[in-house]
PDB file of C-alpha atoms in Angstrom:
ATOM      1  CA  GLN U   1      78.851  23.752 -79.422  1.00 36.00           C
ATOM      2  CA  ALA U   2      79.941  21.064 -81.856  1.00 36.00           C
ATOM      3  CA  GLY U   3      76.824  21.630 -83.907  1.00 39.00           C
ATOM      4  CA  LEU U   4      77.592  25.369 -84.054  1.00 40.00           C
ATOM      5  CA  GLN U   5      81.249  24.663 -85.292  1.00 42.00           C
ATOM      6  CA  GLY U   6      79.968  22.318 -87.799  1.00 45.00           C
ATOM      7  CA  GLY U   7      77.862  25.008 -89.522  1.00 48.00           C
ATOM      8  CA  PHE U   8      74.423  23.940 -88.325  1.00 63.00           C
ATOM      9  CA  GLY U   9      72.370  25.064 -85.396  1.00 91.00           C
ATOM     10  CA  MET U  10      70.673  23.186 -82.571  1.00 95.00           C
ATOM     11  CA  ARG U  11      67.098  22.161 -82.129  1.00 96.00           C
ATOM     12  CA  ILE U  12      65.889  24.224 -79.094  1.00 96.00           C
ATOM     13  CA  LEU U  13      62.599  24.149 -77.129  1.00 97.00           C
ATOM     14  CA  ILE U  14      61.352  27.165 -75.070  1.00 97.00           C
ATOM     15  CA  GLY U  15      58.709  25.570 -72.826  1.00 98.00           C
ATOM     16  CA  TYR U  16      55.888  27.462 -71.006  1.00 98.00           C
ATOM     17  CA  SER U  17      56.524  30.361 -73.177  1.00 97.00           C
ATOM     18  CA  ALA U  18      54.312  32.052 -75.915  1.00 95.00           C
ATOM     19  CA  CYS U  19      56.916  35.057 -76.162  1.00 93.00           C
ATOM     20  CA  PRO U  20      58.878  35.175 -79.403  1.00 93.00           C
ATOM     21  CA  VAL U  21      61.721  37.319 -78.043  1.00 93.00           C
ATOM     22  CA  THR U  22      63.963  34.520 -76.962  1.00 92.00           C
ATOM     23  CA  ARG U  23      63.110  32.313 -79.914  1.00 94.00           C
ATOM     24  CA  SER U  24      63.980  35.138 -82.234  1.00 93.00           C
ATOM     25  CA  ALA U  25      67.367  35.643 -80.458  1.00 93.00           C
ATOM     26  CA  PHE U  26      68.278  32.003 -80.905  1.00 94.00           C
ATOM     27  CA  GLU U  27      67.008  31.849 -84.508  1.00 94.00           C
ATOM     28  CA  ALA U  28      69.274  34.838 -85.341  1.00 95.00           C
ATOM     29  CA  LYS U  29      72.218  32.686 -84.393  1.00 94.00           C
ATOM     30  CA  GLY U  30      70.939  29.935 -86.847  1.00 95.00           C
ATOM     31  CA  HIS U  31      69.134  27.564 -84.512  1.00 96.00           C
ATOM     32  CA  GLU U  32      65.778  25.687 -85.129  1.00 95.00           C
ATOM     33  CA  VAL U  33      63.822  27.195 -82.197  1.00 95.00           C
ATOM     34  CA  TRP U  34      60.193  26.307 -81.045  1.00 96.00           C
ATOM     35  CA  THR U  35      58.174  27.960 -78.265  1.00 97.00           C
ATOM     36  CA  CYS U  36      55.494  25.790 -76.563  1.00 97.00           C
ATOM     37  CA  ASP U  37      52.608  27.105 -74.381  1.00 97.00           C
ATOM     38  CA  LEU U  38      48.867  26.352 -73.852  1.00 97.00           C
ATOM     39  CA  LEU U  39      48.387  30.096 -75.260  1.00 95.00           C
ATOM     40  CA  PRO U  40      48.899  31.125 -78.864  1.00 94.00           C
ATOM     41  CA  SER U  41      52.111  32.952 -79.759  1.00 93.00           C
ATOM     42  CA  ARG U  42      52.196  36.583 -78.608  1.00 92.00           C
ATOM     43  CA  ASP U  43      53.227  37.759 -81.862  1.00 88.00           C
ATOM     44  CA  GLY U  44      50.468  35.867 -83.795  1.00 85.00           C
ATOM     45  CA  ASN U  45      53.098  33.795 -85.734  1.00 81.00           C
ATOM     46  CA  GLN U  46      52.268  30.212 -85.136  1.00 86.00           C
ATOM     47  CA  GLU U  47      54.879  28.856 -87.504  1.00 90.00           C
ATOM     48  CA  ARG U  48      57.461  28.102 -84.877  1.00 93.00           C
ATOM     49  CA  HIS U  49      55.003  27.935 -81.915  1.00 96.00           C
ATOM     50  CA  LEU U  50      53.352  24.659 -80.596  1.00 96.00           C
ATOM     51  CA  GLN U  51      50.159  25.425 -78.793  1.00 96.00           C
ATOM     52  CA  CYS U  52      49.844  22.415 -76.547  1.00 97.00           C
ATOM     53  CA  ASP U  53      50.994  20.983 -73.243  1.00 97.00           C
ATOM     54  CA  VAL U  54      54.679  21.056 -73.012  1.00 97.00           C
ATOM     55  CA  TRP U  55      54.671  17.444 -71.850  1.00 98.00           C
ATOM     56  CA  ASP U  56      53.130  16.564 -75.416  1.00 97.00           C
ATOM     57  CA  ILE U  57      56.449  17.268 -77.048  1.00 96.00           C
ATOM     58  CA  ALA U  58      59.131  17.465 -74.123  1.00 96.00           C
ATOM     59  CA  GLY U  59      60.365  14.036 -74.685  1.00 90.00           C
ATOM     60  CA  ASP U  60      61.044  14.691 -78.549  1.00 78.00           C
ATOM     61  CA  ASN U  61      64.603  14.970 -79.872  1.00 89.00           C
ATOM     62  CA  TRP U  62      65.752  18.364 -78.590  1.00 96.00           C
ATOM     63  CA  ASP U  63      69.358  19.568 -78.239  1.00 96.00           C
ATOM     64  CA  MET U  64      68.566  21.809 -75.408  1.00 95.00           C
ATOM     65  CA  ALA U  65      65.635  23.572 -73.650  1.00 96.00           C
ATOM     66  CA  ILE U  66      64.725  26.554 -71.585  1.00 96.00           C
ATOM     67  CA  PHE U  67      61.730  26.285 -69.285  1.00 97.00           C
ATOM     68  CA  HIS U  68      59.608  28.973 -67.639  1.00 97.00           C
ATOM     69  CA  PRO U  69      57.158  26.924 -65.583  1.00 97.00           C
ATOM     70  CA  MET U  70      54.467  28.790 -63.705  1.00 95.00           C
ATOM     71  CA  CYS U  71      55.590  30.047 -60.327  1.00 94.00           C
ATOM     72  CA  THR U  72      52.402  30.649 -58.641  1.00 94.00           C
ATOM     73  CA  TYR U  73      52.606  27.833 -56.177  1.00 96.00           C
ATOM     74  CA  LEU U  74      56.338  27.819 -56.096  1.00 95.00           C
ATOM     75  CA  THR U  75      57.204  31.239 -55.038  1.00 92.00           C
ATOM     76  CA  VAL U  76      57.356  32.151 -51.302  1.00 90.00           C
ATOM     77  CA  SER U  77      55.705  35.610 -51.863  1.00 86.00           C
ATOM     78  CA  ALA U  78      52.409  34.426 -50.846  1.00 87.00           C
ATOM     79  CA  ALA U  79      53.491  31.763 -48.323  1.00 89.00           C
ATOM     80  CA  TRP U  80      50.697  32.883 -45.858  1.00 92.00           C
ATOM     81  CA  ALA U  81      48.161  31.219 -48.268  1.00 94.00           C
ATOM     82  CA  PHE U  82      49.643  27.718 -47.627  1.00 94.00           C
ATOM     83  CA  LYS U  83      48.568  27.748 -44.099  1.00 94.00           C
ATOM     84  CA  ASP U  84      44.898  27.061 -43.044  1.00 95.00           C
ATOM     85  CA  GLY U  85      43.104  30.227 -42.197  1.00 90.00           C
ATOM     86  CA  PRO U  86      42.111  32.468 -40.659  1.00 92.00           C
ATOM     87  CA  TYR U  87      44.164  34.983 -43.022  1.00 91.00           C
ATOM     88  CA  HIS U  88      45.404  38.453 -42.090  1.00 89.00           C
ATOM     89  CA  GLN U  89      44.029  39.722 -45.382  1.00 88.00           C
ATOM     90  CA  LYS U  90      41.016  39.488 -47.582  1.00 91.00           C
ATOM     91  CA  VAL U  91      41.487  36.543 -49.985  1.00 93.00           C
ATOM     92  CA  LYS U  92      40.582  37.195 -53.544  1.00 92.00           C
ATOM     93  CA  PRO U  93      37.925  34.922 -55.056  1.00 94.00           C
ATOM     94  CA  GLY U  94      39.553  31.964 -56.881  1.00 92.00           C
ATOM     95  CA  THR U  95      42.745  32.049 -54.904  1.00 93.00           C
ATOM     96  CA  LEU U  96      43.737  28.720 -53.526  1.00 95.00           C
ATOM     97  CA  VAL U  97      44.507  28.487 -49.872  1.00 96.00           C
ATOM     98  CA  GLY U  98      45.307  25.904 -47.276  1.00 97.00           C
ATOM     99  CA  ALA U  99      45.190  22.255 -48.381  1.00 97.00           C
ATOM    100  CA  GLU U 100      44.197  23.035 -51.996  1.00 97.00           C
ATOM    101  CA  ARG U 101      47.182  25.388 -52.351  1.00 96.00           C
ATOM    102  CA  ARG U 102      49.641  22.851 -50.845  1.00 97.00           C
ATOM    103  CA  ALA U 103      48.288  20.305 -53.189  1.00 98.00           C
ATOM    104  CA  ALA U 104      48.897  22.652 -56.178  1.00 97.00           C
ATOM    105  CA  ARG U 105      52.434  23.269 -54.942  1.00 97.00           C
ATOM    106  CA  ASP U 106      53.172  19.582 -54.713  1.00 97.00           C
ATOM    107  CA  GLU U 107      51.939  19.248 -58.302  1.00 98.00           C
ATOM    108  CA  ALA U 108      54.173  22.061 -59.416  1.00 97.00           C
ATOM    109  CA  LEU U 109      57.224  20.519 -57.639  1.00 98.00           C
ATOM    110  CA  ASP U 110      56.507  17.219 -59.163  1.00 98.00           C
ATOM    111  CA  ASN U 111      56.385  19.035 -62.506  1.00 98.00           C
ATOM    112  CA  PHE U 112      59.799  20.757 -61.830  1.00 97.00           C
ATOM    113  CA  HIS U 113      61.223  17.236 -60.868  1.00 97.00           C
ATOM    114  CA  ARG U 114      60.074  15.909 -64.403  1.00 97.00           C
ATOM    115  CA  LEU U 115      61.712  18.944 -66.110  1.00 97.00           C
ATOM    116  CA  LEU U 116      65.003  18.328 -64.341  1.00 96.00           C
ATOM    117  CA  ALA U 117      65.081  14.740 -65.432  1.00 96.00           C
ATOM    118  CA  LEU U 118      64.637  15.359 -69.049  1.00 96.00           C
ATOM    119  CA  PRO U 119      67.682  13.844 -70.884  1.00 94.00           C
ATOM    120  CA  TYR U 120      69.054  16.924 -72.655  1.00 95.00           C
ATOM    121  CA  PRO U 121      70.612  20.192 -71.382  1.00 94.00           C
ATOM    122  CA  LYS U 122      68.152  22.708 -69.904  1.00 95.00           C
ATOM    123  CA  ALA U 123      67.902  25.791 -67.987  1.00 96.00           C
ATOM    124  CA  ILE U 124      64.807  26.176 -65.779  1.00 97.00           C
ATOM    125  CA  GLU U 125      63.829  29.774 -64.646  1.00 96.00           C
ATOM    126  CA  ASN U 126      61.769  30.521 -61.477  1.00 96.00           C
ATOM    127  CA  PRO U 127      61.671  32.893 -58.686  1.00 93.00           C
ATOM    128  CA  ALA U 128      64.519  32.772 -55.963  1.00 90.00           C
ATOM    129  CA  PRO U 129      63.985  32.137 -53.248  1.00 86.00           C
ATOM    130  CA  SER U 130      61.253  29.520 -53.693  1.00 92.00           C
ATOM    131  CA  PHE U 131      59.912  26.238 -52.405  1.00 95.00           C
ATOM    132  CA  ILE U 132      62.122  24.532 -54.968  1.00 96.00           C
ATOM    133  CA  SER U 133      65.173  25.467 -53.018  1.00 94.00           C
ATOM    134  CA  LYS U 134      64.025  23.427 -50.039  1.00 93.00           C
ATOM    135  CA  ALA U 135      62.120  20.627 -51.532  1.00 96.00           C
ATOM    136  CA  ILE U 136      64.494  19.945 -54.600  1.00 96.00           C
ATOM    137  CA  ARG U 137      67.775  22.018 -54.510  1.00 96.00           C
ATOM    138  CA  PRO U 138      68.797  25.769 -54.657  1.00 96.00           C
ATOM    139  CA  PRO U 139      69.294  27.309 -58.165  1.00 96.00           C
ATOM    140  CA  ASP U 140      72.736  27.188 -59.752  1.00 95.00           C
ATOM    141  CA  GLN U 141      72.628  30.898 -60.344  1.00 95.00           C
ATOM    142  CA  THR U 142      70.588  33.855 -59.271  1.00 95.00           C
ATOM    143  CA  ILE U 143      70.221  37.035 -61.418  1.00 95.00           C
ATOM    144  CA  GLN U 144      68.563  40.406 -61.326  1.00 95.00           C
ATOM    145  CA  PRO U 145      67.013  42.414 -64.149  1.00 93.00           C
ATOM    146  CA  TYR U 146      69.217  45.397 -63.145  1.00 96.00           C
ATOM    147  CA  ASP U 147      72.395  43.383 -64.001  1.00 94.00           C
ATOM    148  CA  PHE U 148      71.134  43.238 -67.673  1.00 93.00           C
ATOM    149  CA  GLY U 149      69.973  46.903 -68.386  1.00 94.00           C
ATOM    150  CA  ALA U 150      66.445  46.857 -66.782  1.00 93.00           C
ATOM    151  CA  ASP U 151      65.498  49.407 -64.002  1.00 94.00           C
ATOM    152  CA  ALA U 152      64.032  46.611 -61.816  1.00 93.00           C
ATOM    153  CA  SER U 153      64.684  44.151 -59.328  1.00 93.00           C
ATOM    154  CA  LYS U 154      63.286  40.595 -59.281  1.00 92.00           C
ATOM    155  CA  ARG U 155      65.613  37.941 -57.868  1.00 94.00           C
ATOM    156  CA  THR U 156      65.310  35.038 -60.300  1.00 95.00           C
ATOM    157  CA  GLY U 157      66.808  31.479 -59.973  1.00 96.00           C
ATOM    158  CA  LEU U 158      68.282  29.509 -62.812  1.00 96.00           C
ATOM    159  CA  TRP U 159      68.616  25.670 -62.534  1.00 96.00           C
ATOM    160  CA  LEU U 160      71.218  24.851 -65.121  1.00 95.00           C
ATOM    161  CA  ASP U 161      72.470  21.663 -66.786  1.00 88.00           C
ATOM    162  CA  CYS U 162      76.042  22.086 -67.710  1.00 74.00           C
ATOM    163  CA  TRP U 163      75.524  25.739 -68.792  1.00 72.00           C
ATOM    164  CA  LEU U 164      77.851  28.589 -68.345  1.00 77.00           C
ATOM    165  CA  ARG U 165      76.517  31.171 -66.013  1.00 88.00           C
ATOM    166  CA  LEU U 166      75.135  34.493 -67.110  1.00 88.00           C
ATOM    167  CA  THR U 167      77.439  37.442 -66.742  1.00 90.00           C
ATOM    168  CA  PRO U 168      75.958  40.825 -66.182  1.00 91.00           C
ATOM    169  CA  THR U 169      75.965  42.914 -69.302  1.00 93.00           C
ATOM    170  CA  ASN U 170      74.739  46.411 -68.282  1.00 92.00           C
ATOM    171  CA  ARG U 171      74.344  46.817 -64.521  1.00 92.00           C
ATOM    172  CA  ILE U 172      72.047  49.796 -63.580  1.00 90.00           C
TER     173      ILE U 172
END
Protein backbone atom coordinates (compact mmCIF):
# COMPACT_ATOMS: atom_id res chain seq x y z
CA GLN A 1 0.00 0.00 0.00
CA ALA A 2 2.84 2.42 0.68
CA GLY A 3 4.02 1.97 -2.90
CA LEU A 4 0.57 2.78 -4.22
CA GLN A 5 0.35 5.94 -2.14
CA GLY A 6 3.77 7.00 -3.42
CA GLY A 7 2.50 6.82 -7.01
CA PHE A 8 4.22 3.64 -8.15
CA GLY A 9 2.99 0.08 -8.24
CA MET A 10 4.26 -3.16 -6.87
CA ARG A 11 6.16 -5.97 -8.57
CA ILE A 12 3.77 -8.95 -8.52
CA LEU A 13 4.25 -12.60 -9.47
CA ILE A 14 1.31 -14.81 -10.42
CA GLY A 15 2.78 -18.29 -10.26
CA TYR A 16 1.52 -21.51 -11.83
CA SER A 17 -0.58 -19.43 -14.19
CA ALA A 18 -0.59 -18.83 -17.93
CA CYS A 19 -3.86 -16.87 -17.76
CA PRO A 20 -3.62 -13.13 -18.48
CA VAL A 21 -6.86 -12.15 -16.70
CA THR A 22 -5.46 -11.57 -13.20
CA ARG A 23 -2.27 -10.07 -14.63
CA SER A 24 -4.31 -7.55 -16.65
CA ALA A 25 -6.41 -6.56 -13.63
CA PHE A 26 -3.32 -5.74 -11.56
CA GLU A 27 -1.64 -3.98 -14.51
CA ALA A 28 -4.72 -1.76 -14.88
CA LYS A 29 -3.99 -0.58 -11.31
CA GLY A 30 -0.42 0.39 -12.24
CA HIS A 31 1.52 -2.67 -11.08
CA GLU A 32 4.34 -4.53 -12.80
CA VAL A 33 2.89 -8.04 -13.05
CA TRP A 34 4.39 -11.28 -14.35
CA THR A 35 2.72 -14.64 -14.84
CA CYS A 36 4.85 -17.77 -14.69
CA ASP A 37 4.05 -21.28 -15.87
CA LEU A 38 5.58 -24.17 -17.78
CA LEU A 39 3.04 -23.43 -20.55
CA PRO A 40 3.04 -20.37 -22.81
CA SER A 41 0.70 -17.48 -22.01
CA ARG A 42 -2.90 -18.23 -23.02
CA ASP A 43 -3.22 -14.95 -24.88
CA GLY A 44 0.00 -15.50 -26.85
CA ASN A 45 1.61 -12.42 -25.29
CA GLN A 46 4.91 -13.55 -23.82
CA GLU A 47 5.99 -9.98 -22.92
CA ARG A 48 4.94 -10.30 -19.25
CA HIS A 49 4.94 -14.09 -19.03
CA LEU A 50 7.84 -16.23 -17.86
CA GLN A 51 7.67 -19.71 -19.34
CA CYS A 52 9.69 -21.64 -16.80
CA ASP A 53 9.51 -23.47 -13.49
CA VAL A 54 8.21 -21.04 -10.87
CA TRP A 55 11.14 -21.98 -8.62
CA ASP A 56 13.56 -20.51 -11.18
CA ILE A 57 12.24 -17.03 -10.30
CA ALA A 58 10.27 -17.34 -7.02
CA GLY A 59 13.18 -16.06 -4.94
CA ASP A 60 13.51 -12.89 -7.01
CA ASN A 61 12.63 -9.51 -5.60
CA TRP A 62 8.79 -9.62 -5.59
CA ASP A 63 6.56 -7.32 -3.55
CA MET A 64 3.81 -9.95 -3.46
CA ALA A 65 2.65 -13.12 -5.20
CA ILE A 66 -0.44 -15.14 -5.99
CA PHE A 67 0.12 -18.87 -6.51
CA HIS A 68 -2.15 -21.48 -8.08
CA PRO A 69 -0.21 -24.73 -7.55
CA MET A 70 -1.55 -27.93 -9.13
CA CYS A 71 -4.19 -29.52 -6.94
CA THR A 72 -4.28 -33.00 -8.50
CA TYR A 73 -2.60 -34.69 -5.54
CA LEU A 74 -3.80 -32.27 -2.84
CA THR A 75 -7.55 -32.43 -3.34
CA VAL A 76 -9.67 -35.01 -1.52
CA SER A 77 -11.97 -35.54 -4.51
CA ALA A 78 -10.09 -38.72 -5.56
CA ALA A 79 -9.03 -39.83 -2.08
CA TRP A 80 -9.83 -43.45 -2.98
CA ALA A 81 -6.79 -43.47 -5.30
CA PHE A 82 -4.36 -42.96 -2.41
CA LYS A 83 -5.21 -46.41 -1.07
CA ASP A 84 -3.76 -49.63 -2.42
CA GLY A 85 -6.26 -51.48 -4.66
CA PRO A 86 -8.49 -53.10 -5.55
CA TYR A 87 -10.54 -50.05 -6.57
CA HIS A 88 -14.31 -49.67 -6.84
CA GLN A 89 -14.04 -48.13 -10.29
CA LYS A 90 -12.07 -48.47 -13.47
CA VAL A 91 -8.75 -46.60 -13.23
CA LYS A 92 -7.87 -44.53 -16.29
CA PRO A 93 -4.47 -45.24 -17.86
CA GLY A 94 -1.81 -42.88 -16.52
CA THR A 95 -3.62 -42.26 -13.22
CA LEU A 96 -1.31 -42.57 -10.25
CA VAL A 97 -2.67 -44.81 -7.52
CA GLY A 98 -1.47 -46.24 -4.22
CA ALA A 99 2.15 -45.61 -3.21
CA GLU A 100 2.90 -43.58 -6.36
CA ARG A 101 0.00 -41.23 -5.70
CA ARG A 102 0.96 -40.87 -2.03
CA ALA A 103 4.53 -39.97 -3.08
CA ALA A 104 3.15 -37.37 -5.52
CA ARG A 105 0.98 -35.94 -2.71
CA ASP A 106 4.01 -35.68 -0.42
CA GLU A 107 5.93 -33.85 -3.15
CA ALA A 108 2.99 -31.46 -3.68
CA LEU A 109 2.79 -30.80 0.08
CA ASP A 110 6.54 -30.08 0.18
CA ASN A 111 6.05 -27.61 -2.68
CA PHE A 112 3.21 -25.94 -0.76
CA HIS A 113 5.43 -25.65 2.35
CA ARG A 114 8.11 -23.97 0.22
CA LEU A 115 5.57 -21.48 -1.14
CA LEU A 116 4.43 -20.59 2.37
CA ALA A 117 8.05 -19.97 3.39
CA LEU A 118 8.75 -17.40 0.66
CA PRO A 119 9.76 -14.07 2.23
CA TYR A 120 7.07 -11.81 0.76
CA PRO A 121 3.28 -11.50 1.12
CA LYS A 122 1.40 -14.13 -0.84
CA ALA A 123 -1.94 -15.77 -1.46
CA ILE A 124 -2.06 -19.45 -2.37
CA GLU A 125 -5.22 -20.90 -3.91
CA ASN A 126 -6.24 -24.58 -3.79
CA PRO A 127 -9.40 -26.62 -3.24
CA ALA A 128 -10.96 -26.74 0.20
CA PRO A 129 -11.11 -29.18 1.81
CA SER A 130 -7.75 -30.67 0.93
CA PHE A 131 -4.87 -32.63 2.36
CA ILE A 132 -3.20 -29.27 3.03
CA SER A 133 -5.65 -28.65 5.88
CA LYS A 134 -4.47 -31.72 7.78
CA ALA A 135 -0.79 -31.79 6.81
CA ILE A 136 -0.04 -28.05 7.05
CA ARG A 137 -2.99 -25.92 8.20
CA PRO A 138 -6.53 -25.01 7.12
CA PRO A 139 -7.03 -22.14 4.68
CA ASP A 140 -7.41 -18.63 6.05
CA GLN A 141 -10.54 -18.14 3.97
CA THR A 142 -12.82 -20.25 1.79
CA ILE A 143 -14.76 -18.77 -1.10
CA GLN A 144 -17.30 -19.91 -3.69
CA PRO A 145 -17.65 -18.71 -7.30
CA TYR A 146 -21.34 -17.95 -6.63
CA ASP A 147 -20.22 -15.23 -4.19
CA PHE A 148 -18.59 -13.37 -7.10
CA GLY A 149 -21.19 -13.55 -9.87
CA ALA A 150 -20.61 -17.03 -11.29
CA ASP A 151 -23.41 -19.57 -11.43
CA ALA A 152 -21.20 -22.33 -10.02
CA SER A 153 -19.96 -23.84 -6.79
CA LYS A 154 -16.42 -24.98 -6.07
CA ARG A 155 -15.23 -24.43 -2.53
CA THR A 156 -11.79 -22.86 -2.81
CA GLY A 157 -9.31 -22.28 -0.02
CA LEU A 158 -7.04 -19.26 0.25
CA TRP A 159 -3.88 -19.38 2.35
CA LEU A 160 -3.09 -15.73 2.98
CA ASP A 161 -0.12 -13.76 4.31
CA CYS A 162 -1.36 -10.56 5.98
CA TRP A 163 -3.98 -10.01 3.30
CA LEU A 164 -7.46 -8.70 3.74
CA ARG A 165 -10.12 -11.29 3.15
CA LEU A 166 -12.17 -11.23 -0.05
CA THR A 167 -15.67 -9.87 0.31
CA PRO A 168 -18.47 -11.27 -1.86
CA THR A 169 -19.37 -8.86 -4.63
CA ASN A 170 -22.34 -10.44 -6.46
CA ARG A 171 -23.90 -13.44 -4.75
CA ILE A 172 -26.00 -15.68 -6.99
